[in-house]
Amino acid sequence: MKKALIVWGGWEGHQPKEVAEIFRGQLEQEGFHVEVSDTLEAFADGEKLKGLDLIVPAWTMGRIEQAWVNNVSAAVQSGVGIAGCHGGMCDAFRENTDWQFMTGGQWIAHPGNDGVEYDVNIKCSSSPLVEGIKDFTVKTEQYYLHVDPAVEVLATTRFPLAEGPHSLNKSVDMPVIWTKRWGLGRVYYNSLGHQANIMEIPVVKELMRRGFNWCAEGKSLAPSNQAQGAYTGMQDNQL
């Protein structure tokens, strides 16, 4: 049985407890054994983290011990997946650039605040994570992020829609969903999820379900000579 850890907390405006419960239900339906924690001390045992298949952060803002970030990073490098949404993963610890490097981006603005109606445009891709998914419209916060150019973008949204100092720039397609690799681990992020009701939208829920499973499957596919330890720094063509 695959094992997942959900860690929730931080700013309550994102309803982290409620989002964590949605994620718990999804993962249990997929056959995971799920542990849920409301303290960052859940990241203190590095060896325990390496025994997981999936880590799901749902923690907005706040501060984290560097040693705990190192533990999560080492676990992901060894093959454990990490997947999350909205500010719970990519606005978790604003001062910690190591966390941002691992997860692939950092929130910087949501012009128009909550209630912006916008399209999520699925990118043509061979990825099974978006196979059969059509473009859809949501009404929620539209995240503007600083994004790692190494990510594989699976969905985007067009800016600008709301007025602001950014609106005189040319239109840009901002990533909404992406994947990346961190060592031997898989990373999945979806910028939707300002509050729990957004994560209950069927298409959003399905996208997260696929992301969770994809990340968790990575550990079993990691090279056997690397899966027991952290990534050694070899390039992809050396694995």
PDB file of C-alpha atoms in Angstrom:
ATOM      1  CA  MET A   1       0.000   0.000   0.000  1.00  0.00           C
ATOM      2  CA  LYS A   2       1.340   3.406  -0.934  1.00  0.00           C
ATOM      3  CA  LYS A   3       1.872   5.879   1.907  1.00  0.00           C
ATOM      4  CA  ALA A   4       1.087   9.595   1.800  1.00  0.00           C
ATOM      5  CA  LEU A   5       1.639  12.430   4.266  1.00  0.00           C
ATOM      6  CA  ILE A   6      -0.524  15.562   4.168  1.00  0.00           C
ATOM      7  CA  VAL A   7       0.746  18.511   6.216  1.00  0.00           C
ATOM      8  CA  TRP A   8      -1.668  21.416   6.579  1.00  0.00           C
ATOM      9  CA  GLY A   9      -1.625  24.783   8.308  1.00  0.00           C
ATOM     10  CA  GLY A  10      -0.488  28.361   7.912  1.00  0.00           C
ATOM     11  CA  TRP A  11      -2.838  31.112   6.755  1.00  0.00           C
ATOM     12  CA  GLU A  12      -6.413  30.041   7.476  1.00  0.00           C
ATOM     13  CA  GLY A  13      -7.875  32.030   4.575  1.00  0.00           C
ATOM     14  CA  HIS A  14      -6.964  29.151   2.252  1.00  0.00           C
ATOM     15  CA  GLN A  15      -8.974  26.716   4.389  1.00  0.00           C
ATOM     16  CA  PRO A  16      -6.036  24.317   4.707  1.00  0.00           C
ATOM     17  CA  LYS A  17      -7.850  21.893   7.003  1.00  0.00           C
ATOM     18  CA  GLU A  18     -10.770  21.558   4.610  1.00  0.00           C
ATOM     19  CA  VAL A  19      -8.476  21.170   1.598  1.00  0.00           C
ATOM     20  CA  ALA A  20      -6.473  18.544   3.470  1.00  0.00           C
ATOM     21  CA  GLU A  21      -9.650  16.583   4.131  1.00  0.00           C
ATOM     22  CA  ILE A  22     -10.562  16.660   0.433  1.00  0.00           C
ATOM     23  CA  PHE A  23      -7.097  15.388  -0.422  1.00  0.00           C
ATOM     24  CA  ARG A  24      -7.291  12.708   2.276  1.00  0.00           C
ATOM     25  CA  GLY A  25     -10.534  11.423   0.810  1.00  0.00           C
ATOM     26  CA  GLN A  26      -9.107  11.343  -2.701  1.00  0.00           C
ATOM     27  CA  LEU A  27      -5.978   9.503  -1.652  1.00  0.00           C
ATOM     28  CA  GLU A  28      -7.832   6.948   0.457  1.00  0.00           C
ATOM     29  CA  GLN A  29     -10.106   6.228  -2.493  1.00  0.00           C
ATOM     30  CA  GLU A  30      -6.958   5.581  -4.530  1.00  0.00           C
ATOM     31  CA  GLY A  31      -5.794   3.039  -1.972  1.00  0.00           C
ATOM     32  CA  PHE A  32      -3.234   5.115  -0.061  1.00  0.00           C
ATOM     33  CA  HIS A  33      -2.550   4.861   3.639  1.00  0.00           C
ATOM     34  CA  VAL A  34      -2.784   8.545   4.591  1.00  0.00           C
ATOM     35  CA  GLU A  35      -1.299  10.371   7.567  1.00  0.00           C
ATOM     36  CA  VAL A  36      -2.506  13.934   8.173  1.00  0.00           C
ATOM     37  CA  SER A  37      -0.575  16.393  10.334  1.00  0.00           C
ATOM     38  CA  ASP A  38      -1.210  20.002  11.341  1.00  0.00           C
ATOM     39  CA  THR A  39       2.388  20.665  12.380  1.00  0.00           C
ATOM     40  CA  LEU A  40       5.558  21.211  10.354  1.00  0.00           C
ATOM     41  CA  GLU A  41       7.317  18.934  12.829  1.00  0.00           C
ATOM     42  CA  ALA A  42       5.978  16.161  10.589  1.00  0.00           C
ATOM     43  CA  PHE A  43       8.977  16.997   8.406  1.00  0.00           C
ATOM     44  CA  ALA A  44      11.494  16.508  11.228  1.00  0.00           C
ATOM     45  CA  ASP A  45      12.119  12.775  10.666  1.00  0.00           C
ATOM     46  CA  GLY A  46      14.010  12.539   7.412  1.00  0.00           C
ATOM     47  CA  GLU A  47      14.158   8.749   7.332  1.00  0.00           C
ATOM     48  CA  LYS A  48      10.411   8.487   7.835  1.00  0.00           C
ATOM     49  CA  LEU A  49       9.852  10.869   4.927  1.00  0.00           C
ATOM     50  CA  LYS A  50      11.990   8.659   2.679  1.00  0.00           C
ATOM     51  CA  GLY A  51       9.675   5.765   3.515  1.00  0.00           C
ATOM     52  CA  LEU A  52       6.700   7.590   1.987  1.00  0.00           C
ATOM     53  CA  ASP A  53       5.489   7.548  -1.596  1.00  0.00           C
ATOM     54  CA  LEU A  54       3.920  11.018  -1.571  1.00  0.00           C
ATOM     55  CA  ILE A  55       4.149  14.282   0.375  1.00  0.00           C
ATOM     56  CA  VAL A  56       1.251  16.752   0.065  1.00  0.00           C
ATOM     57  CA  PRO A  57       1.915  20.198   1.574  1.00  0.00           C
ATOM     58  CA  ALA A  58      -1.084  22.437   2.275  1.00  0.00           C
ATOM     59  CA  TRP A  59       0.629  25.203   4.241  1.00  0.00           C
ATOM     60  CA  THR A  60       0.458  28.862   3.218  1.00  0.00           C
ATOM     61  CA  MET A  61       3.112  31.371   4.322  1.00  0.00           C
ATOM     62  CA  GLY A  62       4.824  31.020   7.666  1.00  0.00           C
ATOM     63  CA  ARG A  63       8.385  29.915   8.355  1.00  0.00           C
ATOM     64  CA  ILE A  64      10.000  26.511   8.420  1.00  0.00           C
ATOM     65  CA  GLU A  65      13.201  25.159   9.901  1.00  0.00           C
ATOM     66  CA  GLN A  66      15.868  24.796   7.218  1.00  0.00           C
ATOM     67  CA  ALA A  67      16.607  21.271   8.439  1.00  0.00           C
ATOM     68  CA  TRP A  68      13.009  20.284   7.740  1.00  0.00           C
ATOM     69  CA  VAL A  69      13.174  21.672   4.204  1.00  0.00           C
ATOM     70  CA  ASN A  70      16.375  19.696   3.746  1.00  0.00           C
ATOM     71  CA  ASN A  71      14.561  16.555   4.909  1.00  0.00           C
ATOM     72  CA  VAL A  72      11.725  17.038   2.436  1.00  0.00           C
ATOM     73  CA  SER A  73      14.168  17.815  -0.355  1.00  0.00           C
ATOM     74  CA  ALA A  74      16.234  14.709   0.373  1.00  0.00           C
ATOM     75  CA  ALA A  75      13.121  12.540   0.428  1.00  0.00           C
ATOM     76  CA  VAL A  76      11.962  13.876  -2.933  1.00  0.00           C
ATOM     77  CA  GLN A  77      15.447  13.483  -4.370  1.00  0.00           C
ATOM     78  CA  SER A  78      15.340   9.822  -3.330  1.00  0.00           C
ATOM     79  CA  GLY A  79      12.114   9.232  -5.284  1.00  0.00           C
ATOM     80  CA  VAL A  80       9.255  10.362  -3.033  1.00  0.00           C
ATOM     81  CA  GLY A  81       6.703  12.478  -4.924  1.00  0.00           C
ATOM     82  CA  ILE A  82       5.485  15.907  -3.833  1.00  0.00           C
ATOM     83  CA  ALA A  83       2.210  17.411  -5.065  1.00  0.00           C
ATOM     84  CA  GLY A  84       0.056  20.334  -4.017  1.00  0.00           C
ATOM     85  CA  CYS A  85      -1.999  23.329  -5.011  1.00  0.00           C
ATOM     86  CA  HIS A  86      -2.328  27.105  -4.804  1.00  0.00           C
ATOM     87  CA  GLY A  87      -0.591  28.848  -1.900  1.00  0.00           C
ATOM     88  CA  GLY A  88      -0.392  25.600   0.038  1.00  0.00           C
ATOM     89  CA  MET A  89       2.628  24.559  -1.990  1.00  0.00           C
ATOM     90  CA  CYS A  90       3.934  27.561  -3.963  1.00  0.00           C
ATOM     91  CA  ASP A  91       3.363  30.277  -1.381  1.00  0.00           C
ATOM     92  CA  ALA A  92       4.327  28.145   1.572  1.00  0.00           C
ATOM     93  CA  PHE A  93       7.546  29.661   2.896  1.00  0.00           C
ATOM     94  CA  ARG A  94       8.337  32.962   1.208  1.00  0.00           C
ATOM     95  CA  GLU A  95      11.784  33.286   2.730  1.00  0.00           C
ATOM     96  CA  ASN A  96      12.948  29.814   1.756  1.00  0.00           C
ATOM     97  CA  THR A  97      14.348  29.726  -1.760  1.00  0.00           C
ATOM     98  CA  ASP A  98      15.283  26.038  -1.422  1.00  0.00           C
ATOM     99  CA  TRP A  99      11.592  25.205  -1.096  1.00  0.00           C
ATOM    100  CA  GLN A 100      10.790  27.361  -4.120  1.00  0.00           C
ATOM    101  CA  PHE A 101      13.534  25.729  -6.206  1.00  0.00           C
ATOM    102  CA  MET A 102      12.183  22.280  -5.389  1.00  0.00           C
ATOM    103  CA  THR A 103       8.519  23.088  -6.057  1.00  0.00           C
ATOM    104  CA  GLY A 104       9.123  25.067  -9.252  1.00  0.00           C
ATOM    105  CA  GLY A 105       7.644  28.486  -8.526  1.00  0.00           C
ATOM    106  CA  GLN A 106       6.486  31.158  -6.111  1.00  0.00           C
ATOM    107  CA  TRP A 107       3.265  33.174  -5.991  1.00  0.00           C
ATOM    108  CA  ILE A 108       3.780  36.919  -6.304  1.00  0.00           C
ATOM    109  CA  ALA A 109       0.319  38.390  -7.077  1.00  0.00           C
ATOM    110  CA  HIS A 110      -3.353  37.710  -7.865  1.00  0.00           C
ATOM    111  CA  PRO A 111      -4.549  40.816  -9.749  1.00  0.00           C
ATOM    112  CA  GLY A 112      -8.267  41.308  -9.199  1.00  0.00           C
ATOM    113  CA  ASN A 113      -8.145  39.184  -6.034  1.00  0.00           C
ATOM    114  CA  ASP A 114     -10.798  36.505  -5.556  1.00  0.00           C
ATOM    115  CA  GLY A 115     -13.662  36.298  -8.044  1.00  0.00           C
ATOM    116  CA  VAL A 116     -11.793  36.735 -11.347  1.00  0.00           C
ATOM    117  CA  GLU A 117     -13.385  34.623 -14.071  1.00  0.00           C
ATOM    118  CA  TYR A 118     -10.759  33.132 -16.346  1.00  0.00           C
ATOM    119  CA  ASP A 119     -10.031  30.240 -18.654  1.00  0.00           C
ATOM    120  CA  VAL A 120      -7.628  27.435 -17.862  1.00  0.00           C
ATOM    121  CA  ASN A 121      -6.125  26.375 -21.176  1.00  0.00           C
ATOM    122  CA  ILE A 122      -4.846  22.815 -21.365  1.00  0.00           C
ATOM    123  CA  LYS A 123      -1.653  22.553 -23.382  1.00  0.00           C
ATOM    124  CA  CYS A 124      -1.309  19.955 -26.103  1.00  0.00           C
ATOM    125  CA  SER A 125       0.924  17.334 -24.540  1.00  0.00           C
ATOM    126  CA  SER A 126       1.707  13.653 -24.507  1.00  0.00           C
ATOM    127  CA  SER A 127       1.330  13.719 -20.735  1.00  0.00           C
ATOM    128  CA  PRO A 128      -1.378  11.390 -19.383  1.00  0.00           C
ATOM    129  CA  LEU A 129      -1.989  13.971 -16.676  1.00  0.00           C
ATOM    130  CA  VAL A 130      -4.121  16.071 -19.042  1.00  0.00           C
ATOM    131  CA  GLU A 131      -5.276  13.448 -21.546  1.00  0.00           C
ATOM    132  CA  GLY A 132      -8.946  13.988 -22.371  1.00  0.00           C
ATOM    133  CA  ILE A 133      -9.175  17.199 -20.307  1.00  0.00           C
ATOM    134  CA  LYS A 134     -10.678  20.189 -22.124  1.00  0.00           C
ATOM    135  CA  ASP A 135     -10.196  23.901 -21.423  1.00  0.00           C
ATOM    136  CA  PHE A 136     -12.431  25.105 -18.610  1.00  0.00           C
ATOM    137  CA  THR A 137     -13.466  28.308 -16.832  1.00  0.00           C
ATOM    138  CA  VAL A 138     -13.145  29.086 -13.143  1.00  0.00           C
ATOM    139  CA  LYS A 139     -14.039  32.065 -10.961  1.00  0.00           C
ATOM    140  CA  THR A 140     -11.428  32.438  -8.262  1.00  0.00           C
ATOM    141  CA  GLU A 141      -7.988  33.967  -7.729  1.00  0.00           C
ATOM    142  CA  GLN A 142      -5.846  34.065 -10.844  1.00  0.00           C
ATOM    143  CA  TYR A 143      -2.279  33.393  -9.746  1.00  0.00           C
ATOM    144  CA  TYR A 144       0.683  35.276 -11.161  1.00  0.00           C
ATOM    145  CA  LEU A 145       3.840  33.328 -10.325  1.00  0.00           C
ATOM    146  CA  HIS A 146       7.566  33.401 -10.818  1.00  0.00           C
ATOM    147  CA  VAL A 147       8.161  30.041 -12.472  1.00  0.00           C
ATOM    148  CA  ASP A 148      11.179  27.788 -12.960  1.00  0.00           C
ATOM    149  CA  PRO A 149      11.877  27.580 -16.726  1.00  0.00           C
ATOM    150  CA  ALA A 150      12.657  23.875 -16.249  1.00  0.00           C
ATOM    151  CA  VAL A 151       9.049  22.916 -15.523  1.00  0.00           C
ATOM    152  CA  GLU A 152       6.806  21.113 -18.025  1.00  0.00           C
ATOM    153  CA  VAL A 153       3.721  23.310 -18.323  1.00  0.00           C
ATOM    154  CA  LEU A 154       0.442  21.385 -18.639  1.00  0.00           C
ATOM    155  CA  ALA A 155      -2.040  24.279 -18.440  1.00  0.00           C
ATOM    156  CA  THR A 156      -1.941  28.076 -18.633  1.00  0.00           C
ATOM    157  CA  THR A 157      -4.128  31.151 -18.158  1.00  0.00           C
ATOM    158  CA  ARG A 158      -3.969  34.450 -20.037  1.00  0.00           C
ATOM    159  CA  PHE A 159      -2.959  37.698 -18.306  1.00  0.00           C
ATOM    160  CA  PRO A 160      -3.974  40.480 -17.950  1.00  0.00           C
ATOM    161  CA  LEU A 161      -7.666  40.338 -17.140  1.00  0.00           C
ATOM    162  CA  ALA A 162      -7.719  42.652 -14.113  1.00  0.00           C
ATOM    163  CA  GLU A 163      -6.404  46.220 -14.148  1.00  0.00           C
ATOM    164  CA  GLY A 164      -3.106  46.929 -12.481  1.00  0.00           C
ATOM    165  CA  PRO A 165       0.451  48.086 -13.158  1.00  0.00           C
ATOM    166  CA  HIS A 166       1.054  44.852 -15.075  1.00  0.00           C
ATOM    167  CA  SER A 167      -1.779  45.493 -17.537  1.00  0.00           C
ATOM    168  CA  LEU A 168       0.221  47.667 -19.968  1.00  0.00           C
ATOM    169  CA  ASN A 169       2.587  44.794 -20.667  1.00  0.00           C
ATOM    170  CA  LYS A 170       1.842  42.441 -23.528  1.00  0.00           C
ATOM    171  CA  SER A 171      -0.423  39.480 -22.867  1.00  0.00           C
ATOM    172  CA  VAL A 172       1.296  36.485 -21.319  1.00  0.00           C
ATOM    173  CA  ASP A 173       0.315  32.888 -20.732  1.00  0.00           C
ATOM    174  CA  MET A 174       0.949  32.102 -17.083  1.00  0.00           C
ATOM    175  CA  PRO A 175       1.433  28.456 -16.055  1.00  0.00           C
ATOM    176  CA  VAL A 176      -1.417  27.030 -13.969  1.00  0.00           C
ATOM    177  CA  ILE A 177      -0.328  23.379 -13.807  1.00  0.00           C
ATOM    178  CA  TRP A 178       3.182  22.035 -14.127  1.00  0.00           C
ATOM    179  CA  THR A 179       5.439  19.108 -13.377  1.00  0.00           C
ATOM    180  CA  LYS A 180       9.172  18.891 -12.820  1.00  0.00           C
ATOM    181  CA  ARG A 181      11.782  16.519 -11.457  1.00  0.00           C
ATOM    182  CA  TRP A 182      13.746  16.958  -8.278  1.00  0.00           C
ATOM    183  CA  GLY A 183      16.466  14.353  -8.170  1.00  0.00           C
ATOM    184  CA  LEU A 184      14.623  11.068  -8.675  1.00  0.00           C
ATOM    185  CA  GLY A 185      11.333  12.508  -7.395  1.00  0.00           C
ATOM    186  CA  ARG A 186       8.342  13.855  -9.269  1.00  0.00           C
ATOM    187  CA  VAL A 187       6.824  17.272  -8.528  1.00  0.00           C
ATOM    188  CA  TYR A 188       3.262  18.329  -9.431  1.00  0.00           C
ATOM    189  CA  TYR A 189       1.680  21.749  -8.866  1.00  0.00           C
ATOM    190  CA  ASN A 190      -1.755  23.220  -9.620  1.00  0.00           C
ATOM    191  CA  SER A 191      -2.259  26.930  -8.861  1.00  0.00           C
ATOM    192  CA  LEU A 192      -6.027  26.552  -8.401  1.00  0.00           C
ATOM    193  CA  GLY A 193      -7.454  26.087  -4.930  1.00  0.00           C
ATOM    194  CA  HIS A 194      -7.957  29.429  -3.192  1.00  0.00           C
ATOM    195  CA  GLN A 195     -10.558  27.747  -1.023  1.00  0.00           C
ATOM    196  CA  ALA A 196     -11.871  24.237  -0.621  1.00  0.00           C
ATOM    197  CA  ASN A 197     -14.847  24.683  -2.949  1.00  0.00           C
ATOM    198  CA  ILE A 198     -12.482  25.098  -5.917  1.00  0.00           C
ATOM    199  CA  MET A 199     -10.875  21.753  -5.169  1.00  0.00           C
ATOM    200  CA  GLU A 200     -14.325  20.141  -5.267  1.00  0.00           C
ATOM    201  CA  ILE A 201     -14.872  21.160  -8.917  1.00  0.00           C
ATOM    202  CA  PRO A 202     -14.871  17.801 -10.766  1.00  0.00           C
ATOM    203  CA  VAL A 203     -12.247  18.712 -13.380  1.00  0.00           C
ATOM    204  CA  VAL A 204      -9.945  20.221 -10.741  1.00  0.00           C
ATOM    205  CA  LYS A 205     -10.395  17.204  -8.508  1.00  0.00           C
ATOM    206  CA  GLU A 206      -9.559  14.887 -11.391  1.00  0.00           C
ATOM    207  CA  LEU A 207      -6.429  16.844 -12.242  1.00  0.00           C
ATOM    208  CA  MET A 208      -5.246  16.609  -8.635  1.00  0.00           C
ATOM    209  CA  ARG A 209      -6.053  12.878  -8.504  1.00  0.00           C
ATOM    210  CA  ARG A 210      -3.891  12.274 -11.548  1.00  0.00           C
ATOM    211  CA  GLY A 211      -1.110  14.428 -10.136  1.00  0.00           C
ATOM    212  CA  PHE A 212      -1.085  12.572  -6.825  1.00  0.00           C
ATOM    213  CA  ASN A 213      -0.898   9.178  -8.495  1.00  0.00           C
ATOM    214  CA  TRP A 214       1.758  10.250 -10.984  1.00  0.00           C
ATOM    215  CA  CYS A 215       3.986  11.623  -8.233  1.00  0.00           C
ATOM    216  CA  ALA A 216       3.560   8.572  -6.043  1.00  0.00           C
ATOM    217  CA  GLU A 217       4.388   6.181  -8.891  1.00  0.00           C
ATOM    218  CA  GLY A 218       7.768   7.792  -9.378  1.00  0.00           C
ATOM    219  CA  LYS A 219       9.390   6.061  -6.427  1.00  0.00           C
ATOM    220  CA  SER A 220       8.831   2.570  -7.809  1.00  0.00           C
ATOM    221  CA  LEU A 221      10.332   3.647 -11.140  1.00  0.00           C
ATOM    222  CA  ALA A 222      13.442   5.243  -9.640  1.00  0.00           C
ATOM    223  CA  PRO A 223      16.665   3.377 -10.499  1.00  0.00           C
ATOM    224  CA  SER A 224      17.258   0.726  -7.835  1.00  0.00           C
ATOM    225  CA  ASN A 225      20.827   1.849  -7.255  1.00  0.00           C
ATOM    226  CA  GLN A 226      19.628   5.368  -6.372  1.00  0.00           C
ATOM    227  CA  ALA A 227      16.275   4.838  -4.632  1.00  0.00           C
ATOM    228  CA  GLN A 228      17.784   4.329  -1.180  1.00  0.00           C
ATOM    229  CA  GLY A 229      19.577   7.664  -1.025  1.00  0.00           C
ATOM    230  CA  ALA A 230      19.532  11.247  -2.174  1.00  0.00           C
ATOM    231  CA  TYR A 231      20.170  12.231  -5.761  1.00  0.00           C
ATOM    232  CA  THR A 232      23.884  12.175  -6.519  1.00  0.00           C
ATOM    233  CA  GLY A 233      23.943  15.059  -8.962  1.00  0.00           C
ATOM    234  CA  MET A 234      24.206  13.006 -12.162  1.00  0.00           C
ATOM    235  CA  GLN A 235      22.664  14.493 -15.276  1.00  0.00           C
ATOM    236  CA  ASP A 236      19.624  12.826 -16.840  1.00  0.00           C
ATOM    237  CA  ASN A 237      21.706  11.227 -19.582  1.00  0.00           C
ATOM    238  CA  GLN A 238      23.813   9.518 -16.930  1.00  0.00           C
ATOM    239  CA  LEU A 239      20.888   7.771 -15.245  1.00  0.00           C
TER     240      LEU A 239
END
